[in-house]
XYZ file of N, CA and C in Angstrom:
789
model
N 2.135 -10.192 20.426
C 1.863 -11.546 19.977
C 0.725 -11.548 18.961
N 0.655 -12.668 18.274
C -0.455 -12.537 17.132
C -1.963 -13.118 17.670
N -2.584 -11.975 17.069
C -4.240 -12.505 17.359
C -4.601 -12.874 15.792
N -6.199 -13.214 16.028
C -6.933 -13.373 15.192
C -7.867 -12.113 14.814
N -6.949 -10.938 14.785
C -7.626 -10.253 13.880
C -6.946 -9.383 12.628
N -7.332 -8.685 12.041
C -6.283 -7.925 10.970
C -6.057 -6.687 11.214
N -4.183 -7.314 11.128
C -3.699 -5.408 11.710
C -2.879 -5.195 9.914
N -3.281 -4.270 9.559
C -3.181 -3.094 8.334
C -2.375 -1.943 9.162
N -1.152 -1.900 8.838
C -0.143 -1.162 9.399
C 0.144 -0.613 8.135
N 0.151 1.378 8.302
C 1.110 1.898 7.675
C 2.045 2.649 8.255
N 3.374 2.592 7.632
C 4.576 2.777 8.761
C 5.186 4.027 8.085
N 5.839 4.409 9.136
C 6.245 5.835 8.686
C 7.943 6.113 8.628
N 7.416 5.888 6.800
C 8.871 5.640 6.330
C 9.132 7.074 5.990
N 8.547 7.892 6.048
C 9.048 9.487 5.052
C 8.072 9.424 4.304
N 8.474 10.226 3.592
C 8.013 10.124 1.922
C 8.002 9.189 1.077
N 7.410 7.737 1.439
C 7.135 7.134 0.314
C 5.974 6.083 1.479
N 6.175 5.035 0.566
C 4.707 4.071 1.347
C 5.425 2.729 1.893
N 5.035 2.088 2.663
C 5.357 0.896 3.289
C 4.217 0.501 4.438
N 3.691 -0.621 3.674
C 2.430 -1.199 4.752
C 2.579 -2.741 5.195
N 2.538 -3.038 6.397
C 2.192 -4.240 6.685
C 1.411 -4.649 7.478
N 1.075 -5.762 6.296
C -0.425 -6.607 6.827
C -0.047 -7.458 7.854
N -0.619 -8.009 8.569
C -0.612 -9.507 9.847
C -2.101 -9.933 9.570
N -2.161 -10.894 9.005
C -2.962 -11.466 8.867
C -3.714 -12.325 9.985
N -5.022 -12.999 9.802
C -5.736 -13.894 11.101
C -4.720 -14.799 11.059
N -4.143 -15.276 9.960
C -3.920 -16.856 9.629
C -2.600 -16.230 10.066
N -1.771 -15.348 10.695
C -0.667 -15.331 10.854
C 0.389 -15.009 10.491
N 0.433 -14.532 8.877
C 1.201 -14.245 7.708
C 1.132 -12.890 7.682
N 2.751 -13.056 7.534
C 3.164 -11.250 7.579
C 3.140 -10.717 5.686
N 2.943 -9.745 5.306
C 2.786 -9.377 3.819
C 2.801 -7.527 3.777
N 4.362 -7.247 3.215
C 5.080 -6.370 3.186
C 4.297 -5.365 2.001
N 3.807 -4.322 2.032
C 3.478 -3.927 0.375
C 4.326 -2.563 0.470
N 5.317 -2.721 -0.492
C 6.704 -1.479 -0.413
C 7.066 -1.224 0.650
N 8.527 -0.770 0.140
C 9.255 -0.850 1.374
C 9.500 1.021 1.907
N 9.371 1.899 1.133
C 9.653 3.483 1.632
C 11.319 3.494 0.788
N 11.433 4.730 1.227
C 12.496 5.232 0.427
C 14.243 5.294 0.946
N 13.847 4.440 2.426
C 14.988 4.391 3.513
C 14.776 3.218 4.252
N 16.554 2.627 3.960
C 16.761 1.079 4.396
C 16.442 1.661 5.854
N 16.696 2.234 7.203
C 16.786 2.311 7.871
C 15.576 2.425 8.889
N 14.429 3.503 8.131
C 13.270 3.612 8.490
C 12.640 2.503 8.214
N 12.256 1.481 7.371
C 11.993 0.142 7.285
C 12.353 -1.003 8.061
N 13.520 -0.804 8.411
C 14.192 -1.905 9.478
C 13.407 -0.715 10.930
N 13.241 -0.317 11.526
C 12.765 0.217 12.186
C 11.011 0.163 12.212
N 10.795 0.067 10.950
C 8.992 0.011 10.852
C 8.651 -1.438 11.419
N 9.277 -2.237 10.443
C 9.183 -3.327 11.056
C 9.085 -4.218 12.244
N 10.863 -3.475 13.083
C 11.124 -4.134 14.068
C 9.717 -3.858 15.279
N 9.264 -2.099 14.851
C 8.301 -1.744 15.765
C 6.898 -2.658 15.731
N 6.654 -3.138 14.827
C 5.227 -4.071 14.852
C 5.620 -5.839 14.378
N 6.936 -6.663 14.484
C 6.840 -7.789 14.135
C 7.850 -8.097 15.453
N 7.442 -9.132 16.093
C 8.974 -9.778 16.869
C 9.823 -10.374 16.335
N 10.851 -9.643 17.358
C 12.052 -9.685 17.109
C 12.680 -11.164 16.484
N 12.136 -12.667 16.866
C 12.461 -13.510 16.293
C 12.084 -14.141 15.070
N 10.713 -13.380 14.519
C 10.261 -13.506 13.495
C 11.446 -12.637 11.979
N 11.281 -13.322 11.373
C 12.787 -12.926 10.395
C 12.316 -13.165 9.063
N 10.679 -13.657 8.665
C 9.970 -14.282 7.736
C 9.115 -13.112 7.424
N 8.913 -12.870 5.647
C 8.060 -12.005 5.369
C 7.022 -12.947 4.220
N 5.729 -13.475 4.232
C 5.346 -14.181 3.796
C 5.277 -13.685 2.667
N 4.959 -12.637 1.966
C 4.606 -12.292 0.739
C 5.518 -10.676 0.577
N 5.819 -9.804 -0.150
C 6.539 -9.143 -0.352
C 5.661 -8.923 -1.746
N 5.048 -7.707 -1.515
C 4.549 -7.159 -2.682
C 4.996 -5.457 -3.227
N 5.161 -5.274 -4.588
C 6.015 -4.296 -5.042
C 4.581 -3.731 -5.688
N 4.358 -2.582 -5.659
C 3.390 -1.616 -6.214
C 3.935 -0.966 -7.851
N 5.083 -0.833 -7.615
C 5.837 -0.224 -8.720
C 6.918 -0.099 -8.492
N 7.126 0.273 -9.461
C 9.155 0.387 -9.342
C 10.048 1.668 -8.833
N 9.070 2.918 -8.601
C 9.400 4.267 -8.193
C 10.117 4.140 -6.835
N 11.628 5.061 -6.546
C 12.469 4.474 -5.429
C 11.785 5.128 -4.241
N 10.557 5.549 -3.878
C 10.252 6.316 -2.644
C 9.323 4.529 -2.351
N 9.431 3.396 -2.798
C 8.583 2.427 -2.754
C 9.229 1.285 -2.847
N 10.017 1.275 -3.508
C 11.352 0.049 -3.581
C 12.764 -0.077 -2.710
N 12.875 1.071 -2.518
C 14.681 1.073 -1.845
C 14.805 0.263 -0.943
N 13.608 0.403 0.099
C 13.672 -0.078 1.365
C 13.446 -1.492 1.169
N 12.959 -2.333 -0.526
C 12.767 -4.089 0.331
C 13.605 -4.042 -0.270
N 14.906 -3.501 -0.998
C 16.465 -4.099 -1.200
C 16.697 -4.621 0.373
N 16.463 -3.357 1.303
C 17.115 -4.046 2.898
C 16.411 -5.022 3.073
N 14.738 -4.999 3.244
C 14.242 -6.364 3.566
C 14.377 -7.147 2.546
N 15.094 -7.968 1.847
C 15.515 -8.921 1.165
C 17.168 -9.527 0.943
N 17.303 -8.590 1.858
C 19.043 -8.793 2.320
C 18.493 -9.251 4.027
N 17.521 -8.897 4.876
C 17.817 -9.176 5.738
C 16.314 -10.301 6.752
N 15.580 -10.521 5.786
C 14.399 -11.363 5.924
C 14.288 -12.218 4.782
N 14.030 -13.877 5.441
C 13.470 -14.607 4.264
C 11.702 -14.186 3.867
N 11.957 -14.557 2.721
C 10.483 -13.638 1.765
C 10.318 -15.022 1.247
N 8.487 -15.343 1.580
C 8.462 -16.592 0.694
C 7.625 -16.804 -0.624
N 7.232 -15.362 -0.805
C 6.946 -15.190 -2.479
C 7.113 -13.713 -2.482
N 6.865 -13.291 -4.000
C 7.390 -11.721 -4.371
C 5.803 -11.787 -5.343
N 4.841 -10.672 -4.966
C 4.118 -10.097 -6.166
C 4.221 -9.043 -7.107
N 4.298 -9.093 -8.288
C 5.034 -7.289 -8.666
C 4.352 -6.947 -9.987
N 4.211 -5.742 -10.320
C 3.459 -5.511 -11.775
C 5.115 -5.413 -12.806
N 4.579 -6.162 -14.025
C 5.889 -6.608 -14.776
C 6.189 -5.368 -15.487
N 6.961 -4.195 -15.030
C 6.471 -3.065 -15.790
C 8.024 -2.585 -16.082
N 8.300 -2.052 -17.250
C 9.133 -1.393 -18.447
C 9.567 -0.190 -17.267
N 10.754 -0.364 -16.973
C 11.123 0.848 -16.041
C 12.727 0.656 -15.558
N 13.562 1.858 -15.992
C 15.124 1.736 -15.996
C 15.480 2.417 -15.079
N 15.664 1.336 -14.114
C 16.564 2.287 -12.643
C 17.461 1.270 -11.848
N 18.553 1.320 -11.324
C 19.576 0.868 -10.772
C 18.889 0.037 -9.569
N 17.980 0.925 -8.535
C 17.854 0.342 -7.391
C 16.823 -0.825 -7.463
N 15.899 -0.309 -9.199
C 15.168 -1.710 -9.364
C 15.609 -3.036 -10.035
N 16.424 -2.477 -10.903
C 17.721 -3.925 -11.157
C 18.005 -4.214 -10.087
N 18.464 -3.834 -9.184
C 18.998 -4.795 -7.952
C 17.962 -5.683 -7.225
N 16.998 -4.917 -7.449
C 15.626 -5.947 -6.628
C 15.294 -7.142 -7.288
N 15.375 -6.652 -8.323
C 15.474 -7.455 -9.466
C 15.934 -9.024 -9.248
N 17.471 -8.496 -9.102
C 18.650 -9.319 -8.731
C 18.309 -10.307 -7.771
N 18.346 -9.524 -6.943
C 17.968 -10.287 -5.401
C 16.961 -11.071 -5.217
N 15.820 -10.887 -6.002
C 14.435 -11.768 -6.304
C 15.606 -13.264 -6.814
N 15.869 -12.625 -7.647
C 16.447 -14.154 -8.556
C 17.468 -14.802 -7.573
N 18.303 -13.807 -7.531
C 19.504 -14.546 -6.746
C 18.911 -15.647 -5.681
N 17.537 -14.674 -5.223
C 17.275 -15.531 -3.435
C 16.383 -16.838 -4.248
N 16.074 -17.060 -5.135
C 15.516 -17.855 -6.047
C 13.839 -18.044 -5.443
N 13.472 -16.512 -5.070
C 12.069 -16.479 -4.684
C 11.302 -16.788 -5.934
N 9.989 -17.779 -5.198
C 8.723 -17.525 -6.477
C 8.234 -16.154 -6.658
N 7.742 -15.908 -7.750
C 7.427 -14.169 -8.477
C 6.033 -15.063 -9.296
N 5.142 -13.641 -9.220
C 3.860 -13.889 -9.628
C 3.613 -12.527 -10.074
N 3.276 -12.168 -11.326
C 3.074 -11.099 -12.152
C 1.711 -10.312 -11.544
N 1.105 -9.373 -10.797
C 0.013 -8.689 -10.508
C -0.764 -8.609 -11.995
N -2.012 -8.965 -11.689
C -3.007 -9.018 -12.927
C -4.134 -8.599 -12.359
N -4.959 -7.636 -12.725
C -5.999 -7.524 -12.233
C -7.317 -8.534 -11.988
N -7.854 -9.148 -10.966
C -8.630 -10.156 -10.642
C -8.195 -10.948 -9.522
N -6.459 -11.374 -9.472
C -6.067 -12.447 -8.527
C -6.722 -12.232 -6.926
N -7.019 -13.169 -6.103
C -6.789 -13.157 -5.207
C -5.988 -13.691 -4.042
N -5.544 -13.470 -3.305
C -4.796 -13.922 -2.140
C -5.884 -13.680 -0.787
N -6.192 -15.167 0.116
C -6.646 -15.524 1.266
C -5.834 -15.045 2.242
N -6.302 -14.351 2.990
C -5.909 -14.223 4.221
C -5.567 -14.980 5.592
N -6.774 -15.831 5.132
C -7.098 -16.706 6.424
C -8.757 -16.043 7.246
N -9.153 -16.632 7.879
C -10.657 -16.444 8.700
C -11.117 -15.857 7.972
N -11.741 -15.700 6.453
C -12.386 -14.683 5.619
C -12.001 -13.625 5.016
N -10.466 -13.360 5.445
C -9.962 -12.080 4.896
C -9.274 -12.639 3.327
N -9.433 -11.216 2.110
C -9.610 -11.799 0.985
C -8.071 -10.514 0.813
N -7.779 -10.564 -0.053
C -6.895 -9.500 -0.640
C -6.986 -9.484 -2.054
N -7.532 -8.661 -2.946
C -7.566 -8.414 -4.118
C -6.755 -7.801 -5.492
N -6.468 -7.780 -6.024
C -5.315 -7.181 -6.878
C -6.740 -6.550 -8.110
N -6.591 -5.265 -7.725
C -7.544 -4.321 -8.367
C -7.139 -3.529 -9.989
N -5.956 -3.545 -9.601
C -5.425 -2.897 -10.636
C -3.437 -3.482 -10.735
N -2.770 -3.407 -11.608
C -2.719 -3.112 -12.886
C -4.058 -3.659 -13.748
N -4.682 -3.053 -15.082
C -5.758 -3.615 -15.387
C -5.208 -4.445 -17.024
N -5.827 -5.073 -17.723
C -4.992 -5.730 -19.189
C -6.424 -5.259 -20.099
N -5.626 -4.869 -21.416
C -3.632 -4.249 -21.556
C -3.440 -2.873 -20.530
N -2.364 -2.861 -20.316
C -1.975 -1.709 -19.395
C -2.532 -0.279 -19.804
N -2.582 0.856 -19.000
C -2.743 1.948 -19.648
C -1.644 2.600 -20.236
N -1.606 2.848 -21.512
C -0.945 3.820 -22.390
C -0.597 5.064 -22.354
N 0.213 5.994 -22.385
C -0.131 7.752 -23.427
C 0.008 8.353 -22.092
N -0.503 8.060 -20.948
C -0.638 9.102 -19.281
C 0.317 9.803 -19.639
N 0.284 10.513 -18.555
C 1.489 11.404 -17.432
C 2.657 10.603 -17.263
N 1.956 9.443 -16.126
C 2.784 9.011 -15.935
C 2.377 7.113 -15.585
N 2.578 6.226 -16.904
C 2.269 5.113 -17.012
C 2.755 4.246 -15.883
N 3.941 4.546 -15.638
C 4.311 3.448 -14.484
C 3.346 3.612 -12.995
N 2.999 5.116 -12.756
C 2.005 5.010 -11.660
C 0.663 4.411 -11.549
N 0.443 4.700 -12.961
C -0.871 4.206 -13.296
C -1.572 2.971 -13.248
N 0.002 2.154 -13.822
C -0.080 0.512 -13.800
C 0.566 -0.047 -12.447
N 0.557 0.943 -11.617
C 0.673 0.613 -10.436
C -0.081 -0.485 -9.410
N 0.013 -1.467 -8.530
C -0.670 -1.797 -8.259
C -1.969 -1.628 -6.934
N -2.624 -1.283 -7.227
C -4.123 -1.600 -6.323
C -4.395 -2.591 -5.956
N -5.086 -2.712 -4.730
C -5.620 -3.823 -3.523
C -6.111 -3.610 -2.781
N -7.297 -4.150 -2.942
C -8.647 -4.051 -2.141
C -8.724 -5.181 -1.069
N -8.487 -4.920 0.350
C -8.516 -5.914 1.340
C -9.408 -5.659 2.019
N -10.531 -6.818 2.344
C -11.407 -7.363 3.013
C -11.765 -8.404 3.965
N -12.503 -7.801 5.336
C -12.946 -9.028 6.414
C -13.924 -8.394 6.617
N -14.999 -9.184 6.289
C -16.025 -9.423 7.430
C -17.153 -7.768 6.272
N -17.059 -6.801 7.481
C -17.785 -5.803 7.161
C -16.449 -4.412 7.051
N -15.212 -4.941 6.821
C -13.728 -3.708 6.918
C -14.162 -4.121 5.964
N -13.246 -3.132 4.758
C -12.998 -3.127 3.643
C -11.863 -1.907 3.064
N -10.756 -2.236 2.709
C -9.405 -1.623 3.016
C -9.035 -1.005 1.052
N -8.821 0.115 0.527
C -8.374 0.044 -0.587
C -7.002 1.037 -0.725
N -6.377 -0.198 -1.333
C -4.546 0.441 -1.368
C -4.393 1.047 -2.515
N -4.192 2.347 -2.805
C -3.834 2.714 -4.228
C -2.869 3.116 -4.582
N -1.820 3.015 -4.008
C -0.628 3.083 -4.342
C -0.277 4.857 -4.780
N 0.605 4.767 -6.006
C 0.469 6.115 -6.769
C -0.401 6.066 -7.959
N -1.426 5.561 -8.182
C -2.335 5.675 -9.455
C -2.818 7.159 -9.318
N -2.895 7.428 -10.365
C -3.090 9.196 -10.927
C -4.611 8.871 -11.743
N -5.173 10.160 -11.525
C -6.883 10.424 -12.062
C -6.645 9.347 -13.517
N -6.058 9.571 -14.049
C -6.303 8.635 -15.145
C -6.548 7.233 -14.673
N -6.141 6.475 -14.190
C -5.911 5.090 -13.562
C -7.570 5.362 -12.540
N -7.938 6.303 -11.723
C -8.676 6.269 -10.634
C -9.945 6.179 -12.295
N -10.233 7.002 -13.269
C -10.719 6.828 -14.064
C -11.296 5.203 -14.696
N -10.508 4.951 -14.970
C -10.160 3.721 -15.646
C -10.923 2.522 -14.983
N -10.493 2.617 -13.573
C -11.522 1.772 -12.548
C -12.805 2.102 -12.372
N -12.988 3.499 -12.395
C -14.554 3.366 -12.031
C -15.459 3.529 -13.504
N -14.825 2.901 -14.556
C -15.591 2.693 -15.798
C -15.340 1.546 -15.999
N -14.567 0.820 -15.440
C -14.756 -0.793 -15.339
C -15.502 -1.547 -14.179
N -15.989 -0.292 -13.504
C -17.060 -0.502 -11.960
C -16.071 -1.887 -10.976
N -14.557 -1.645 -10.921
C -13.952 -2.429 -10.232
C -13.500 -1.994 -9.330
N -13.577 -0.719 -8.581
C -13.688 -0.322 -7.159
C -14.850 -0.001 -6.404
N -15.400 -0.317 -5.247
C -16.372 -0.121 -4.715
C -16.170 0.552 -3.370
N -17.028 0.707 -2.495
C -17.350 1.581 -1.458
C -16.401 0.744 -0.262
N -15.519 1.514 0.381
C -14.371 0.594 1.496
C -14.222 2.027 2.686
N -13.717 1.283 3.581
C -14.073 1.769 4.870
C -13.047 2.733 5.005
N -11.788 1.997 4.426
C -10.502 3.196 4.933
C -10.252 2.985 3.126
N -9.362 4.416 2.620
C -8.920 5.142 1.671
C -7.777 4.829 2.302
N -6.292 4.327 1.144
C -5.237 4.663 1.436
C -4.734 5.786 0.203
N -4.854 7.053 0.394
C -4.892 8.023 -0.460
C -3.579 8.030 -1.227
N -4.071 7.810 -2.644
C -2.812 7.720 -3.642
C -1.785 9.157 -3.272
N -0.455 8.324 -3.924
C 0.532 9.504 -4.709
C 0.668 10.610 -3.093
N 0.365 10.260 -2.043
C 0.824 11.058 -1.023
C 0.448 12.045 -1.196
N -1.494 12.292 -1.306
C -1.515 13.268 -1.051
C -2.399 14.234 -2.347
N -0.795 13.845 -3.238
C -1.032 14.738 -4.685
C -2.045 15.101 -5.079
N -2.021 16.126 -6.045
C -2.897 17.184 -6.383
C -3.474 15.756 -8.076
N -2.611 15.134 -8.050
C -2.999 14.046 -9.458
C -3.807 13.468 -9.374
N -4.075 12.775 -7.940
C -5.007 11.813 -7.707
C -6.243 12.732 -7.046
N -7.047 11.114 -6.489
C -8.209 11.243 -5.277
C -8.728 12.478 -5.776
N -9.197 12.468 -6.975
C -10.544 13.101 -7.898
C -11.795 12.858 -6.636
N -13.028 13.709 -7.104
C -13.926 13.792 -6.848
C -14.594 12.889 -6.667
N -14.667 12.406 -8.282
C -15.381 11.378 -8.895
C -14.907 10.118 -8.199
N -13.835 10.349 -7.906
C -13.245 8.745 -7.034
C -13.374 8.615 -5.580
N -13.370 9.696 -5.256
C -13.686 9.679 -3.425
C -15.644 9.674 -3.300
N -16.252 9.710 -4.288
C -17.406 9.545 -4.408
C -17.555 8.050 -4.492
N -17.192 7.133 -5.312
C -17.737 5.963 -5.768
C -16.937 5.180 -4.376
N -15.792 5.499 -4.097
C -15.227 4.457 -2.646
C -16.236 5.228 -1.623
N -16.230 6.142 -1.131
C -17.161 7.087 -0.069
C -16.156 6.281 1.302
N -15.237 6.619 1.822
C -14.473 6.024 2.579
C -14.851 6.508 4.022
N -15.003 6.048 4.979
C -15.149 6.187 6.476
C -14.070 7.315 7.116
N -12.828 6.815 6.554
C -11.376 6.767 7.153
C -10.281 7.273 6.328
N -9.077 7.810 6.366
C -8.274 7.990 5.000
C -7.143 8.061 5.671
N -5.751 7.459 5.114
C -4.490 7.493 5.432
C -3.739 8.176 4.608
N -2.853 8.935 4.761
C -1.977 9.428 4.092
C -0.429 8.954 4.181
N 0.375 8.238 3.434
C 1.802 8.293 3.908
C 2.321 9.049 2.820
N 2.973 9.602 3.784
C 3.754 11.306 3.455
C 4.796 11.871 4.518
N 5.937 12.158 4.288
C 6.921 12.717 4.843
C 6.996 14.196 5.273
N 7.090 14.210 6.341
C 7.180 15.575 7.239
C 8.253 16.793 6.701
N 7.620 17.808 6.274
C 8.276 18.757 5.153
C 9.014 18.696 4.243
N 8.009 17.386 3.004
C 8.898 17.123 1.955
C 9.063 18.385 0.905
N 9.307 18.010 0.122
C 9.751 19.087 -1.096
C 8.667 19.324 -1.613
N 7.453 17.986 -2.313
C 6.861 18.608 -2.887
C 5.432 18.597 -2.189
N 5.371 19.190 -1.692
C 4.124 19.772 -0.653
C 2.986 18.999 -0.458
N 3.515 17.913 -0.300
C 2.196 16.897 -0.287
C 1.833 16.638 1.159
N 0.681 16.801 1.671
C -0.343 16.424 0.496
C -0.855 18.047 0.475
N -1.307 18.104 -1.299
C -1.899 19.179 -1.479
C -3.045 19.845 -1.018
N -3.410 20.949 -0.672
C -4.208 21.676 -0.147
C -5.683 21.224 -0.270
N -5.272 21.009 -1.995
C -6.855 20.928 -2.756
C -7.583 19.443 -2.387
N -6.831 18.553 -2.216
C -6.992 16.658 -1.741
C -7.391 17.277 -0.373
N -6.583 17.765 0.474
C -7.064 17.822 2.297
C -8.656 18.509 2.104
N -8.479 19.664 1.178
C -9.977 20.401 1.313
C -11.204 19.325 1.104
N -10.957 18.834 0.017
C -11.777 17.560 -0.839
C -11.817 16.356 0.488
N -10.812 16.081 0.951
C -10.857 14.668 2.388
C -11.860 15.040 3.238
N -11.233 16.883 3.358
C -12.444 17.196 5.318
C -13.677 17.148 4.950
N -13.838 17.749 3.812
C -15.264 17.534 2.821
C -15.879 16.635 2.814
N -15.519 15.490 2.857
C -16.347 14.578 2.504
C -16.157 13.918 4.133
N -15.055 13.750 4.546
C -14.909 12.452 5.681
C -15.022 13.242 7.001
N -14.438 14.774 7.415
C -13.926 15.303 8.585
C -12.761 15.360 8.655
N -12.334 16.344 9.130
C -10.413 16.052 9.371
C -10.572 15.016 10.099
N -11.594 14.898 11.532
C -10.872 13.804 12.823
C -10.655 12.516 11.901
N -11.314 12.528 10.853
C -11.032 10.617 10.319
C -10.049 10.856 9.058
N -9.060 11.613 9.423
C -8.189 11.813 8.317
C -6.445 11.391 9.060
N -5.361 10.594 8.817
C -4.681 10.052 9.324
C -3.736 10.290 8.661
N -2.663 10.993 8.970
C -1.023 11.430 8.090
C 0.443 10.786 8.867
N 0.976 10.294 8.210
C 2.564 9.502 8.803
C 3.119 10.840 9.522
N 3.149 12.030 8.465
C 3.701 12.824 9.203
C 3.843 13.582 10.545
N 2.140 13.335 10.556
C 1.644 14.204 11.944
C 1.298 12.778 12.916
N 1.215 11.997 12.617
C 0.426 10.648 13.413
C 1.565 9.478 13.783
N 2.553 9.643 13.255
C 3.685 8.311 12.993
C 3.335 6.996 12.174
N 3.272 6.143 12.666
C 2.617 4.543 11.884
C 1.177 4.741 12.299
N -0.014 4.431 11.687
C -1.006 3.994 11.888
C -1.491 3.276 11.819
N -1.771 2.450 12.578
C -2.288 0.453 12.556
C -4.055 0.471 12.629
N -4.528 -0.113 11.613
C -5.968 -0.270 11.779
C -5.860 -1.806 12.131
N -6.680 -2.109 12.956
C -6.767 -3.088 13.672
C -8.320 -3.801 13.527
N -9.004 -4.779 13.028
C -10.604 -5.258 13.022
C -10.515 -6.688 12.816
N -11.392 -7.055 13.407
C -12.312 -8.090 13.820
C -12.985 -8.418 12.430
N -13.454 -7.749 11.658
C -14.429 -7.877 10.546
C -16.122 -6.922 11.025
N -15.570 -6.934 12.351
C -16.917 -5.620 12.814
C -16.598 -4.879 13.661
N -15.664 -4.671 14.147
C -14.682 -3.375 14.863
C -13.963 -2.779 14.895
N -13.613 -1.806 14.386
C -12.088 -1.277 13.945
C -11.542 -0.356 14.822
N -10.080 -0.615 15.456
C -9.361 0.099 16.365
C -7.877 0.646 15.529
N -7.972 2.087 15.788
C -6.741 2.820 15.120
C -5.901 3.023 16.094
N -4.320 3.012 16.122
C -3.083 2.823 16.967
C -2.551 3.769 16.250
N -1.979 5.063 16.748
C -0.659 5.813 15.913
C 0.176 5.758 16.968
N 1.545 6.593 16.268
C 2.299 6.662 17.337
C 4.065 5.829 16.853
N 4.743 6.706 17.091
C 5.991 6.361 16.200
C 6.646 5.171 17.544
């Protein structure tokens, strides 16, 4: 049943990301769905009741299918009562269809801009950190970059989502001094050897770190050199993987934080 505090659920879709928030005020808010209709309908069913069928907000990080596939299912099979998404240049089948389905279901859509905020309810804030304007150019890989970031806050938690942003993007923020010091790390790109620079696990200095990542994927994430760099700074014990842990629910008050794993 719902309390008044904030549960930050990441669910263990495989190899890709899918988090949901429960807010004080009650409101459920989806951010990607993972890379499998099936594991999603399953993430879900495990942390929302069963008669609840409402996803208040439905937010898209990017358009990459280890992050999208899965809210094709939740949008075939939950009403969504807004969609947030970065408006980004990207040709793929499974994101035309999301596409589709946004329109078809004739949801409101709100373009991610860096600055917006979204209320939580009892003090909790949710931030949209990144995509930043004008977008970044020339990368590796632009669509990760302009990925979206979100910095969620209560009280004395302080939560930062980074989706797949790559050192360039982790760059970019901390020369616009628009990430700051947060309690839990949700460690970009699964892991990757691209992200979660030095320089960036320095300026957040995180308590806590999550990883969602799939249990003997292909490409070996998370890399050796990120885990060495995590125990380094945080300890393994405050280091948290989908693969080895199942879903991990951070749970706070705004001055207590309780971690739940467990598939």
């Amino acid at each position: 049943m719902p309390d008044d505090n904030l549960h930050i659920s990441f669910l263990d879709v495989g190899e890709g990301d899918a988090i949901l928030i429960q807010t004080p005020a009650h409101q459920d808010i989806l951010i990607d769905g993972g890379p499998s209709p099936q594991a999603i309908a399953l993430g879900l069913g495990q942390k929302m009741p069963f008669w609840d069928r409402t996803i208040d907000l439905m937010v898209l990080t990017h358009p990459h299918a280890d992050h999208i596939t899965g809210l094709v299912e939740v949008l075939q099979r939950y009403h969504i009562g807004q969609v947030l998404y970065p408006d980004l240049d990207y040709d793929s089948p499974i994101y035309d269809e999301w596409l589709r389905l946004v329109e078809e279901k004739d949801i409101k859509c709100t373009v991610a801009r860096a600055g917006q905020q979204v209320y939580l309810g009892k003090g909790a804030i949710m931030k949209v950190v990144n995509p930043q304007t004008p977008l970044l150019t020339g990368t590796e890989s632009d669509i990760d970059n302009n990925g979206m970031v979100l910095a969620v806050s209560t009280g004395e938690a302080d939560f930062l989502l980074t989706a797949d942003i790559r050192q360039e993007a982790e760059f970019a923020l901390i020369d616009r001094r628009t990430v700051r010091q947060s309690t839990v790390l949700k460690v970009a790109h699964h892991g990757s050897d691209t992200s979660t620079s030095a320089e960036f696990l320095d300026v957040v200095n995180p308590q806590l770190a999550v990883i969602s990542v799939g249990d003997g994927n292909r490409f070996g994430h998370p890399s050796d050199e990120v885990m060495d760099r995590l125990r380094e700074k945080l300890g393994a014990e405050n280091i948290y993987r989908t693969d080895e842990h199942g879903t991990v629910e951070f749970i706070t008050d705004g001055k207590r934080m309780w971690v739940k794993v467990g598939r």
